[in-house]
Amino acid sequence: MPGSPRMTLPTQRVLAVLLAAPAEEKYGLEICAESKLPSGTIHPILARLEGVGWLESRWEDIDPRLEGRPRRRYYRLTSDGIELARAALHGVETRNTRWSLRPGFADGAL
């Protein structure tokens, strides 16, 4: 596998949406709505996650003229991606907990 993506807050939100129902395919606008992130933010994240092998995608097989809408691209975590995403989010939670437990951190003193 090529590596791990940066765990930015938007990446964490996208992963949380995908991990909520890991066997389910979701299309871009669903992920936008559930993560509360704009399309221009999630699509580069989805491309990076697919590039490192955490996601797989497929285009919907419809005739857009008959359906009256564009085709959708569906995304789903790979089996490795599920485990790697869970571990990555757990790592972020662990780091955040460590920071919040640091003496003086809560009152702004370092």
PDB file of N, CA and C in Angstrom:
ATOM      1  N   MET A   1       0.844  -1.176   0.000  1.00  0.00           N
ATOM      2  CA  MET A   1       0.000   0.000   0.000  1.00  0.00           C
ATOM      3  C   MET A   1       0.890   1.241   0.000  1.00  0.00           C
ATOM      4  N   PRO A   2       0.568   2.284  -0.789  1.00  0.00           N
ATOM      5  CA  PRO A   2       1.444   3.430  -0.963  1.00  0.00           C
ATOM      6  C   PRO A   2       1.694   4.293   0.276  1.00  0.00           C
ATOM      7  N   GLY A   3       0.922   4.225   1.307  1.00  0.00           N
ATOM      8  CA  GLY A   3       1.157   5.071   2.478  1.00  0.00           C
ATOM      9  C   GLY A   3      -0.136   5.464   3.150  1.00  0.00           C
ATOM     10  N   SER A   4      -0.010   6.469   3.987  1.00  0.00           N
ATOM     11  CA  SER A   4      -1.174   6.947   4.731  1.00  0.00           C
ATOM     12  C   SER A   4      -1.439   8.405   4.411  1.00  0.00           C
ATOM     13  N   PRO A   5      -2.694   8.786   4.326  1.00  0.00           N
ATOM     14  CA  PRO A   5      -3.023  10.188   4.081  1.00  0.00           C
ATOM     15  C   PRO A   5      -2.830  11.005   5.360  1.00  0.00           C
ATOM     16  N   ARG A   6      -2.656  12.303   5.195  1.00  0.00           N
ATOM     17  CA  ARG A   6      -2.614  13.198   6.357  1.00  0.00           C
ATOM     18  C   ARG A   6      -3.971  13.171   7.040  1.00  0.00           C
ATOM     19  N   MET A   7      -3.971  13.154   8.350  1.00  0.00           N
ATOM     20  CA  MET A   7      -5.216  13.090   9.102  1.00  0.00           C
ATOM     21  C   MET A   7      -5.701  14.484   9.480  1.00  0.00           C
ATOM     22  N   THR A   8      -6.038  15.267   8.450  1.00  0.00           N
ATOM     23  CA  THR A   8      -6.618  16.579   8.697  1.00  0.00           C
ATOM     24  C   THR A   8      -8.025  16.386   9.261  1.00  0.00           C
ATOM     25  N   LEU A   9      -8.587  17.424   9.837  1.00  0.00           N
ATOM     26  CA  LEU A   9      -9.953  17.326  10.353  1.00  0.00           C
ATOM     27  C   LEU A   9     -10.944  16.950   9.248  1.00  0.00           C
ATOM     28  N   PRO A  10     -10.872  17.567   8.050  1.00  0.00           N
ATOM     29  CA  PRO A  10     -11.785  17.130   6.991  1.00  0.00           C
ATOM     30  C   PRO A  10     -11.600  15.644   6.619  1.00  0.00           C
ATOM     31  N   THR A  11     -10.352  15.160   6.580  1.00  0.00           N
ATOM     32  CA  THR A  11     -10.121  13.745   6.285  1.00  0.00           C
ATOM     33  C   THR A  11     -10.746  12.878   7.361  1.00  0.00           C
ATOM     34  N   GLN A  12     -10.613  13.281   8.600  1.00  0.00           N
ATOM     35  CA  GLN A  12     -11.209  12.530   9.711  1.00  0.00           C
ATOM     36  C   GLN A  12     -12.726  12.485   9.568  1.00  0.00           C
ATOM     37  N   ARG A  13     -13.322  13.612   9.169  1.00  0.00           N
ATOM     38  CA  ARG A  13     -14.780  13.646   9.025  1.00  0.00           C
ATOM     39  C   ARG A  13     -15.253  12.737   7.893  1.00  0.00           C
ATOM     40  N   VAL A  14     -14.518  12.734   6.777  1.00  0.00           N
ATOM     41  CA  VAL A  14     -14.872  11.857   5.654  1.00  0.00           C
ATOM     42  C   VAL A  14     -14.743  10.394   6.084  1.00  0.00           C
ATOM     43  N   LEU A  15     -13.656  10.062   6.761  1.00  0.00           N
ATOM     44  CA  LEU A  15     -13.477   8.683   7.219  1.00  0.00           C
ATOM     45  C   LEU A  15     -14.561   8.271   8.209  1.00  0.00           C
ATOM     46  N   ALA A  16     -14.942   9.179   9.095  1.00  0.00           N
ATOM     47  CA  ALA A  16     -15.997   8.864  10.065  1.00  0.00           C
ATOM     48  C   ALA A  16     -17.305   8.546   9.346  1.00  0.00           C
ATOM     49  N   VAL A  17     -17.625   9.296   8.294  1.00  0.00           N
ATOM     50  CA  VAL A  17     -18.845   9.027   7.516  1.00  0.00           C
ATOM     51  C   VAL A  17     -18.760   7.644   6.879  1.00  0.00           C
ATOM     52  N   LEU A  18     -17.626   7.338   6.272  1.00  0.00           N
ATOM     53  CA  LEU A  18     -17.473   6.047   5.596  1.00  0.00           C
ATOM     54  C   LEU A  18     -17.443   4.890   6.594  1.00  0.00           C
ATOM     55  N   LEU A  19     -16.882   5.115   7.768  1.00  0.00           N
ATOM     56  CA  LEU A  19     -16.823   4.060   8.780  1.00  0.00           C
ATOM     57  C   LEU A  19     -18.164   3.829   9.478  1.00  0.00           C
ATOM     58  N   ALA A  20     -19.078   4.780   9.394  1.00  0.00           N
ATOM     59  CA  ALA A  20     -20.392   4.620  10.033  1.00  0.00           C
ATOM     60  C   ALA A  20     -21.144   3.425   9.440  1.00  0.00           C
ATOM     61  N   ALA A  21     -20.918   3.150   8.174  1.00  0.00           N
ATOM     62  CA  ALA A  21     -21.516   1.980   7.501  1.00  0.00           C
ATOM     63  C   ALA A  21     -20.501   1.494   6.471  1.00  0.00           C
ATOM     64  N   PRO A  22     -19.439   0.824   6.929  1.00  0.00           N
ATOM     65  CA  PRO A  22     -18.314   0.517   6.040  1.00  0.00           C
ATOM     66  C   PRO A  22     -18.630  -0.381   4.855  1.00  0.00           C
ATOM     67  N   ALA A  23     -19.658  -1.181   4.916  1.00  0.00           N
ATOM     68  CA  ALA A  23     -19.985  -2.055   3.789  1.00  0.00           C
ATOM     69  C   ALA A  23     -20.833  -1.332   2.748  1.00  0.00           C
ATOM     70  N   GLU A  24     -21.329  -0.164   3.093  1.00  0.00           N
ATOM     71  CA  GLU A  24     -22.240   0.592   2.241  1.00  0.00           C
ATOM     72  C   GLU A  24     -21.483   1.506   1.285  1.00  0.00           C
ATOM     73  N   GLU A  25     -21.929   1.595   0.057  1.00  0.00           N
ATOM     74  CA  GLU A  25     -21.367   2.561  -0.890  1.00  0.00           C
ATOM     75  C   GLU A  25     -22.063   3.901  -0.681  1.00  0.00           C
ATOM     76  N   LYS A  26     -21.291   4.963  -0.805  1.00  0.00           N
ATOM     77  CA  LYS A  26     -21.860   6.307  -0.706  1.00  0.00           C
ATOM     78  C   LYS A  26     -21.353   7.120  -1.881  1.00  0.00           C
ATOM     79  N   TYR A  27     -22.191   8.008  -2.390  1.00  0.00           N
ATOM     80  CA  TYR A  27     -21.729   8.874  -3.471  1.00  0.00           C
ATOM     81  C   TYR A  27     -21.348  10.237  -2.889  1.00  0.00           C
ATOM     82  N   GLY A  28     -20.636  10.999  -3.685  1.00  0.00           N
ATOM     83  CA  GLY A  28     -20.034  12.247  -3.222  1.00  0.00           C
ATOM     84  C   GLY A  28     -20.949  13.179  -2.454  1.00  0.00           C
ATOM     85  N   LEU A  29     -22.134  13.477  -2.991  1.00  0.00           N
ATOM     86  CA  LEU A  29     -23.018  14.425  -2.309  1.00  0.00           C
ATOM     87  C   LEU A  29     -23.542  13.884  -0.984  1.00  0.00           C
ATOM     88  N   GLU A  30     -23.682  12.569  -0.861  1.00  0.00           N
ATOM     89  CA  GLU A  30     -24.055  11.974   0.432  1.00  0.00           C
ATOM     90  C   GLU A  30     -22.946  12.224   1.452  1.00  0.00           C
ATOM     91  N   ILE A  31     -21.711  12.017   1.017  1.00  0.00           N
ATOM     92  CA  ILE A  31     -20.572  12.224   1.904  1.00  0.00           C
ATOM     93  C   ILE A  31     -20.473  13.691   2.289  1.00  0.00           C
ATOM     94  N   CYS A  32     -20.718  14.585   1.333  1.00  0.00           N
ATOM     95  CA  CYS A  32     -20.723  16.027   1.630  1.00  0.00           C
ATOM     96  C   CYS A  32     -21.751  16.341   2.718  1.00  0.00           C
ATOM     97  N   ALA A  33     -22.961  15.872   2.528  1.00  0.00           N
ATOM     98  CA  ALA A  33     -24.043  16.171   3.467  1.00  0.00           C
ATOM     99  C   ALA A  33     -23.747  15.614   4.859  1.00  0.00           C
ATOM    100  N   GLU A  34     -23.286  14.373   4.915  1.00  0.00           N
ATOM    101  CA  GLU A  34     -23.059  13.741   6.215  1.00  0.00           C
ATOM    102  C   GLU A  34     -21.826  14.286   6.932  1.00  0.00           C
ATOM    103  N   SER A  35     -20.819  14.698   6.167  1.00  0.00           N
ATOM    104  CA  SER A  35     -19.606  15.243   6.786  1.00  0.00           C
ATOM    105  C   SER A  35     -19.710  16.749   7.004  1.00  0.00           C
ATOM    106  N   LYS A  36     -20.720  17.365   6.385  1.00  0.00           N
ATOM    107  CA  LYS A  36     -20.910  18.813   6.434  1.00  0.00           C
ATOM    108  C   LYS A  36     -19.700  19.548   5.842  1.00  0.00           C
ATOM    109  N   LEU A  37     -19.178  18.973   4.756  1.00  0.00           N
ATOM    110  CA  LEU A  37     -18.048  19.556   4.041  1.00  0.00           C
ATOM    111  C   LEU A  37     -18.451  19.797   2.595  1.00  0.00           C
ATOM    112  N   PRO A  38     -17.889  20.829   1.955  1.00  0.00           N
ATOM    113  CA  PRO A  38     -18.226  21.094   0.549  1.00  0.00           C
ATOM    114  C   PRO A  38     -17.575  20.093  -0.399  1.00  0.00           C
ATOM    115  N   SER A  39     -18.155  19.972  -1.568  1.00  0.00           N
ATOM    116  CA  SER A  39     -17.677  19.053  -2.593  1.00  0.00           C
ATOM    117  C   SER A  39     -16.213  19.299  -2.934  1.00  0.00           C
ATOM    118  N   GLY A  40     -15.816  20.548  -3.022  1.00  0.00           N
ATOM    119  CA  GLY A  40     -14.436  20.879  -3.356  1.00  0.00           C
ATOM    120  C   GLY A  40     -13.442  20.440  -2.298  1.00  0.00           C
ATOM    121  N   THR A  41     -13.928  20.143  -1.105  1.00  0.00           N
ATOM    122  CA  THR A  41     -13.069  19.641  -0.032  1.00  0.00           C
ATOM    123  C   THR A  41     -13.029  18.120  -0.044  1.00  0.00           C
ATOM    124  N   ILE A  42     -14.182  17.483  -0.213  1.00  0.00           N
ATOM    125  CA  ILE A  42     -14.190  16.021  -0.073  1.00  0.00           C
ATOM    126  C   ILE A  42     -13.618  15.284  -1.273  1.00  0.00           C
ATOM    127  N   HIS A  43     -13.797  15.820  -2.475  1.00  0.00           N
ATOM    128  CA  HIS A  43     -13.334  15.071  -3.643  1.00  0.00           C
ATOM    129  C   HIS A  43     -11.815  14.901  -3.688  1.00  0.00           C
ATOM    130  N   PRO A  44     -11.012  15.906  -3.345  1.00  0.00           N
ATOM    131  CA  PRO A  44      -9.567  15.653  -3.258  1.00  0.00           C
ATOM    132  C   PRO A  44      -9.226  14.634  -2.165  1.00  0.00           C
ATOM    133  N   ILE A  45      -9.954  14.661  -1.065  1.00  0.00           N
ATOM    134  CA  ILE A  45      -9.725  13.686   0.019  1.00  0.00           C
ATOM    135  C   ILE A  45     -10.051  12.281  -0.484  1.00  0.00           C
ATOM    136  N   LEU A  46     -11.185  12.134  -1.156  1.00  0.00           N
ATOM    137  CA  LEU A  46     -11.567  10.820  -1.692  1.00  0.00           C
ATOM    138  C   LEU A  46     -10.523  10.321  -2.691  1.00  0.00           C
ATOM    139  N   ALA A  47     -10.006  11.215  -3.527  1.00  0.00           N
ATOM    140  CA  ALA A  47      -8.977  10.822  -4.500  1.00  0.00           C
ATOM    141  C   ALA A  47      -7.704  10.363  -3.788  1.00  0.00           C
ATOM    142  N   ARG A  48      -7.305  11.079  -2.721  1.00  0.00           N
ATOM    143  CA  ARG A  48      -6.112  10.671  -1.960  1.00  0.00           C
ATOM    144  C   ARG A  48      -6.329   9.319  -1.287  1.00  0.00           C
ATOM    145  N   LEU A  49      -7.499   9.135  -0.685  1.00  0.00           N
ATOM    146  CA  LEU A  49      -7.794   7.867  -0.010  1.00  0.00           C
ATOM    147  C   LEU A  49      -7.815   6.712  -1.009  1.00  0.00           C
ATOM    148  N   GLU A  50      -8.336   6.962  -2.182  1.00  0.00           N
ATOM    149  CA  GLU A  50      -8.333   5.921  -3.211  1.00  0.00           C
ATOM    150  C   GLU A  50      -6.898   5.667  -3.686  1.00  0.00           C
ATOM    151  N   GLY A  51      -6.114   6.721  -3.802  1.00  0.00           N
ATOM    152  CA  GLY A  51      -4.731   6.593  -4.252  1.00  0.00           C
ATOM    153  C   GLY A  51      -3.858   5.766  -3.320  1.00  0.00           C
ATOM    154  N   VAL A  52      -4.157   5.804  -2.026  1.00  0.00           N
ATOM    155  CA  VAL A  52      -3.373   5.005  -1.069  1.00  0.00           C
ATOM    156  C   VAL A  52      -4.008   3.638  -0.803  1.00  0.00           C
ATOM    157  N   GLY A  53      -5.109   3.351  -1.495  1.00  0.00           N
ATOM    158  CA  GLY A  53      -5.715   2.020  -1.401  1.00  0.00           C
ATOM    159  C   GLY A  53      -6.735   1.848  -0.291  1.00  0.00           C
ATOM    160  N   TRP A  54      -7.131   2.937   0.357  1.00  0.00           N
ATOM    161  CA  TRP A  54      -8.112   2.829   1.441  1.00  0.00           C
ATOM    162  C   TRP A  54      -9.530   2.763   0.902  1.00  0.00           C
ATOM    163  N   LEU A  55      -9.748   3.294  -0.301  1.00  0.00           N
ATOM    164  CA  LEU A  55     -11.080   3.369  -0.911  1.00  0.00           C
ATOM    165  C   LEU A  55     -11.068   2.712  -2.274  1.00  0.00           C
ATOM    166  N   GLU A  56     -12.248   2.265  -2.667  1.00  0.00           N
ATOM    167  CA  GLU A  56     -12.463   1.868  -4.053  1.00  0.00           C
ATOM    168  C   GLU A  56     -13.685   2.639  -4.523  1.00  0.00           C
ATOM    169  N   SER A  57     -13.749   2.875  -5.821  1.00  0.00           N
ATOM    170  CA  SER A  57     -14.893   3.622  -6.345  1.00  0.00           C
ATOM    171  C   SER A  57     -15.351   2.993  -7.652  1.00  0.00           C
ATOM    172  N   ARG A  58     -16.567   3.344  -8.004  1.00  0.00           N
ATOM    173  CA  ARG A  58     -17.126   2.888  -9.284  1.00  0.00           C
ATOM    174  C   ARG A  58     -18.146   3.912  -9.741  1.00  0.00           C
ATOM    175  N   TRP A  59     -18.277   4.026 -11.045  1.00  0.00           N
ATOM    176  CA  TRP A  59     -19.308   4.885 -11.607  1.00  0.00           C
ATOM    177  C   TRP A  59     -20.612   4.106 -11.700  1.00  0.00           C
ATOM    178  N   GLU A  60     -21.683   4.770 -11.387  1.00  0.00           N
ATOM    179  CA  GLU A  60     -23.021   4.202 -11.517  1.00  0.00           C
ATOM    180  C   GLU A  60     -23.292   3.884 -12.990  1.00  0.00           C
ATOM    181  N   ASP A  61     -23.960   2.775 -13.222  1.00  0.00           N
ATOM    182  CA  ASP A  61     -24.274   2.352 -14.582  1.00  0.00           C
ATOM    183  C   ASP A  61     -25.708   2.745 -14.923  1.00  0.00           C
ATOM    184  N   ILE A  62     -25.866   4.008 -15.303  1.00  0.00           N
ATOM    185  CA  ILE A  62     -27.194   4.498 -15.707  1.00  0.00           C
ATOM    186  C   ILE A  62     -27.043   5.335 -16.973  1.00  0.00           C
ATOM    187  N   ASP A  63     -28.170   5.623 -17.589  1.00  0.00           N
ATOM    188  CA  ASP A  63     -28.209   6.596 -18.685  1.00  0.00           C
ATOM    189  C   ASP A  63     -28.666   7.918 -18.066  1.00  0.00           C
ATOM    190  N   PRO A  64     -27.779   8.904 -17.975  1.00  0.00           N
ATOM    191  CA  PRO A  64     -28.136  10.169 -17.326  1.00  0.00           C
ATOM    192  C   PRO A  64     -29.358  10.857 -17.943  1.00  0.00           C
ATOM    193  N   ARG A  65     -29.547  10.702 -19.256  1.00  0.00           N
ATOM    194  CA  ARG A  65     -30.721  11.319 -19.892  1.00  0.00           C
ATOM    195  C   ARG A  65     -32.009  10.689 -19.392  1.00  0.00           C
ATOM    196  N   LEU A  66     -32.006   9.361 -19.241  1.00  0.00           N
ATOM    197  CA  LEU A  66     -33.216   8.685 -18.754  1.00  0.00           C
ATOM    198  C   LEU A  66     -33.478   8.995 -17.290  1.00  0.00           C
ATOM    199  N   GLU A  67     -32.421   9.087 -16.509  1.00  0.00           N
ATOM    200  CA  GLU A  67     -32.557   9.342 -15.070  1.00  0.00           C
ATOM    201  C   GLU A  67     -32.766  10.830 -14.763  1.00  0.00           C
ATOM    202  N   GLY A  68     -32.394  11.691 -15.701  1.00  0.00           N
ATOM    203  CA  GLY A  68     -32.558  13.128 -15.486  1.00  0.00           C
ATOM    204  C   GLY A  68     -31.538  13.714 -14.496  1.00  0.00           C
ATOM    205  N   ARG A  69     -30.399  13.055 -14.373  1.00  0.00           N
ATOM    206  CA  ARG A  69     -29.342  13.522 -13.478  1.00  0.00           C
ATOM    207  C   ARG A  69     -28.022  12.912 -13.917  1.00  0.00           C
ATOM    208  N   PRO A  70     -26.917  13.510 -13.496  1.00  0.00           N
ATOM    209  CA  PRO A  70     -25.616  12.927 -13.852  1.00  0.00           C
ATOM    210  C   PRO A  70     -25.379  11.589 -13.149  1.00  0.00           C
ATOM    211  N   ARG A  71     -24.479  10.801 -13.720  1.00  0.00           N
ATOM    212  CA  ARG A  71     -24.084   9.548 -13.065  1.00  0.00           C
ATOM    213  C   ARG A  71     -23.393   9.880 -11.747  1.00  0.00           C
ATOM    214  N   ARG A  72     -23.508   8.980 -10.801  1.00  0.00           N
ATOM    215  CA  ARG A  72     -22.865   9.145  -9.498  1.00  0.00           C
ATOM    216  C   ARG A  72     -21.639   8.239  -9.427  1.00  0.00           C
ATOM    217  N   ARG A  73     -20.651   8.719  -8.714  1.00  0.00           N
ATOM    218  CA  ARG A  73     -19.489   7.885  -8.425  1.00  0.00           C
ATOM    219  C   ARG A  73     -19.637   7.422  -6.983  1.00  0.00           C
ATOM    220  N   TYR A  74     -19.633   6.115  -6.796  1.00  0.00           N
ATOM    221  CA  TYR A  74     -19.817   5.534  -5.473  1.00  0.00           C
ATOM    222  C   TYR A  74     -18.472   5.145  -4.870  1.00  0.00           C
ATOM    223  N   TYR A  75     -18.344   5.370  -3.570  1.00  0.00           N
ATOM    224  CA  TYR A  75     -17.115   5.094  -2.836  1.00  0.00           C
ATOM    225  C   TYR A  75     -17.413   4.132  -1.691  1.00  0.00           C
ATOM    226  N   ARG A  76     -16.410   3.278  -1.417  1.00  0.00           N
ATOM    227  CA  ARG A  76     -16.515   2.366  -0.280  1.00  0.00           C
ATOM    228  C   ARG A  76     -15.100   2.078   0.200  1.00  0.00           C
ATOM    229  N   LEU A  77     -14.949   1.952   1.510  1.00  0.00           N
ATOM    230  CA  LEU A  77     -13.661   1.585   2.067  1.00  0.00           C
ATOM    231  C   LEU A  77     -13.311   0.151   1.668  1.00  0.00           C
ATOM    232  N   THR A  78     -12.041  -0.089   1.364  1.00  0.00           N
ATOM    233  CA  THR A  78     -11.590  -1.456   1.129  1.00  0.00           C
ATOM    234  C   THR A  78     -11.502  -2.152   2.486  1.00  0.00           C
ATOM    235  N   SER A  79     -11.332  -3.469   2.493  1.00  0.00           N
ATOM    236  CA  SER A  79     -11.212  -4.168   3.786  1.00  0.00           C
ATOM    237  C   SER A  79      -9.983  -3.664   4.539  1.00  0.00           C
ATOM    238  N   ASP A  80      -8.861  -3.469   3.845  1.00  0.00           N
ATOM    239  CA  ASP A  80      -7.688  -2.880   4.503  1.00  0.00           C
ATOM    240  C   ASP A  80      -7.977  -1.457   4.940  1.00  0.00           C
ATOM    241  N   GLY A  81      -8.692  -0.722   4.096  1.00  0.00           N
ATOM    242  CA  GLY A  81      -9.022   0.672   4.399  1.00  0.00           C
ATOM    243  C   GLY A  81      -9.850   0.811   5.662  1.00  0.00           C
ATOM    244  N   ILE A  82     -10.751  -0.136   5.898  1.00  0.00           N
ATOM    245  CA  ILE A  82     -11.567  -0.098   7.114  1.00  0.00           C
ATOM    246  C   ILE A  82     -10.663  -0.167   8.341  1.00  0.00           C
ATOM    247  N   GLU A  83      -9.766  -1.126   8.330  1.00  0.00           N
ATOM    248  CA  GLU A  83      -8.873  -1.298   9.483  1.00  0.00           C
ATOM    249  C   GLU A  83      -7.921  -0.121   9.630  1.00  0.00           C
ATOM    250  N   LEU A  84      -7.350   0.344   8.517  1.00  0.00           N
ATOM    251  CA  LEU A  84      -6.405   1.461   8.570  1.00  0.00           C
ATOM    252  C   LEU A  84      -7.100   2.750   9.009  1.00  0.00           C
ATOM    253  N   ALA A  85      -8.327   2.968   8.532  1.00  0.00           N
ATOM    254  CA  ALA A  85      -9.073   4.167   8.917  1.00  0.00           C
ATOM    255  C   ALA A  85      -9.412   4.129  10.404  1.00  0.00           C
ATOM    256  N   ARG A  86      -9.858   2.985  10.883  1.00  0.00           N
ATOM    257  CA  ARG A  86     -10.159   2.864  12.324  1.00  0.00           C
ATOM    258  C   ARG A  86      -8.916   3.136  13.157  1.00  0.00           C
ATOM    259  N   ALA A  87      -7.788   2.555  12.755  1.00  0.00           N
ATOM    260  CA  ALA A  87      -6.530   2.752  13.494  1.00  0.00           C
ATOM    261  C   ALA A  87      -6.103   4.216  13.437  1.00  0.00           C
ATOM    262  N   ALA A  88      -6.233   4.839  12.277  1.00  0.00           N
ATOM    263  CA  ALA A  88      -5.837   6.245  12.127  1.00  0.00           C
ATOM    264  C   ALA A  88      -6.703   7.145  13.003  1.00  0.00           C
ATOM    265  N   LEU A  89      -8.015   6.933  12.996  1.00  0.00           N
ATOM    266  CA  LEU A  89      -8.899   7.761  13.826  1.00  0.00           C
ATOM    267  C   LEU A  89      -8.653   7.499  15.302  1.00  0.00           C
ATOM    268  N   HIS A  90      -8.372   6.257  15.653  1.00  0.00           N
ATOM    269  CA  HIS A  90      -8.046   5.947  17.043  1.00  0.00           C
ATOM    270  C   HIS A  90      -6.760   6.660  17.451  1.00  0.00           C
ATOM    271  N   GLY A  91      -5.777   6.681  16.552  1.00  0.00           N
ATOM    272  CA  GLY A  91      -4.521   7.376  16.830  1.00  0.00           C
ATOM    273  C   GLY A  91      -4.723   8.859  17.044  1.00  0.00           C
ATOM    274  N   VAL A  92      -5.605   9.463  16.251  1.00  0.00           N
ATOM    275  CA  VAL A  92      -5.909  10.888  16.403  1.00  0.00           C
ATOM    276  C   VAL A  92      -6.584  11.125  17.749  1.00  0.00           C
ATOM    277  N   GLU A  93      -7.547  10.277  18.104  1.00  0.00           N
ATOM    278  CA  GLU A  93      -8.238  10.418  19.399  1.00  0.00           C
ATOM    279  C   GLU A  93      -7.250  10.291  20.550  1.00  0.00           C
ATOM    280  N   THR A  94      -6.335   9.350  20.434  1.00  0.00           N
ATOM    281  CA  THR A  94      -5.341   9.143  21.485  1.00  0.00           C
ATOM    282  C   THR A  94      -4.450  10.375  21.626  1.00  0.00           C
ATOM    283  N   ARG A  95      -3.982  10.920  20.500  1.00  0.00           N
ATOM    284  CA  ARG A  95      -3.148  12.136  20.552  1.00  0.00           C
ATOM    285  C   ARG A  95      -3.919  13.305  21.139  1.00  0.00           C
ATOM    286  N   ASN A  96      -5.180  13.454  20.725  1.00  0.00           N
ATOM    287  CA  ASN A  96      -5.992  14.563  21.241  1.00  0.00           C
ATOM    288  C   ASN A  96      -6.225  14.424  22.742  1.00  0.00           C
ATOM    289  N   THR A  97      -6.436  13.198  23.209  1.00  0.00           N
ATOM    290  CA  THR A  97      -6.631  12.969  24.639  1.00  0.00           C
ATOM    291  C   THR A  97      -5.362  13.323  25.398  1.00  0.00           C
ATOM    292  N   ARG A  98      -4.216  12.936  24.856  1.00  0.00           N
ATOM    293  CA  ARG A  98      -2.947  13.255  25.496  1.00  0.00           C
ATOM    294  C   ARG A  98      -2.757  14.755  25.618  1.00  0.00           C
ATOM    295  N   TRP A  99      -3.095  15.501  24.547  1.00  0.00           N
ATOM    296  CA  TRP A  99      -2.961  16.956  24.583  1.00  0.00           C
ATOM    297  C   TRP A  99      -3.898  17.561  25.613  1.00  0.00           C
ATOM    298  N   SER A 100      -5.124  17.074  25.659  1.00  0.00           N
ATOM    299  CA  SER A 100      -6.096  17.673  26.580  1.00  0.00           C
ATOM    300  C   SER A 100      -5.771  17.337  28.029  1.00  0.00           C
ATOM    301  N   LEU A 101      -5.002  16.267  28.265  1.00  0.00           N
ATOM    302  CA  LEU A 101      -4.640  15.896  29.634  1.00  0.00           C
ATOM    303  C   LEU A 101      -3.320  16.530  30.075  1.00  0.00           C
ATOM    304  N   ARG A 102      -2.662  17.229  29.166  1.00  0.00           N
ATOM    305  CA  ARG A 102      -1.399  17.855  29.484  1.00  0.00           C
ATOM    306  C   ARG A 102      -1.613  18.943  30.543  1.00  0.00           C
ATOM    307  N   PRO A 103      -0.823  18.967  31.610  1.00  0.00           N
ATOM    308  CA  PRO A 103      -1.014  19.962  32.673  1.00  0.00           C
ATOM    309  C   PRO A 103      -0.953  21.377  32.124  1.00  0.00           C
ATOM    310  N   GLY A 104      -1.908  22.197  32.527  1.00  0.00           N
ATOM    311  CA  GLY A 104      -1.948  23.581  32.114  1.00  0.00           C
ATOM    312  C   GLY A 104      -2.541  23.820  30.741  1.00  0.00           C
ATOM    313  N   PHE A 105      -2.794  22.762  29.963  1.00  0.00           N
ATOM    314  CA  PHE A 105      -3.288  22.949  28.608  1.00  0.00           C
ATOM    315  C   PHE A 105      -4.707  23.517  28.598  1.00  0.00           C
ATOM    316  N   ALA A 106      -5.549  23.050  29.470  1.00  0.00           N
ATOM    317  CA  ALA A 106      -6.955  23.481  29.463  1.00  0.00           C
ATOM    318  C   ALA A 106      -7.099  24.959  29.776  1.00  0.00           C
ATOM    319  N   ASP A 107      -6.236  25.509  30.620  1.00  0.00           N
ATOM    320  CA  ASP A 107      -6.375  26.924  30.978  1.00  0.00           C
ATOM    321  C   ASP A 107      -5.531  27.833  30.086  1.00  0.00           C
ATOM    322  N   GLY A 108      -4.938  27.274  29.044  1.00  0.00           N
ATOM    323  CA  GLY A 108      -4.201  28.086  28.076  1.00  0.00           C
ATOM    324  C   GLY A 108      -2.729  28.223  28.408  1.00  0.00           C
ATOM    325  N   ALA A 109      -2.301  27.817  29.576  1.00  0.00           N
ATOM    326  CA  ALA A 109      -0.890  27.901  29.938  1.00  0.00           C
ATOM    327  C   ALA A 109      -0.168  26.679  29.393  1.00  0.00           C
ATOM    328  N   LEU A 110       1.028  26.867  28.920  1.00  0.00           N
ATOM    329  CA  LEU A 110       1.803  25.730  28.413  1.00  0.00           C
ATOM    330  C   LEU A 110       2.995  25.445  29.239  1.00  0.00           C
TER     331      LEU A 110
END
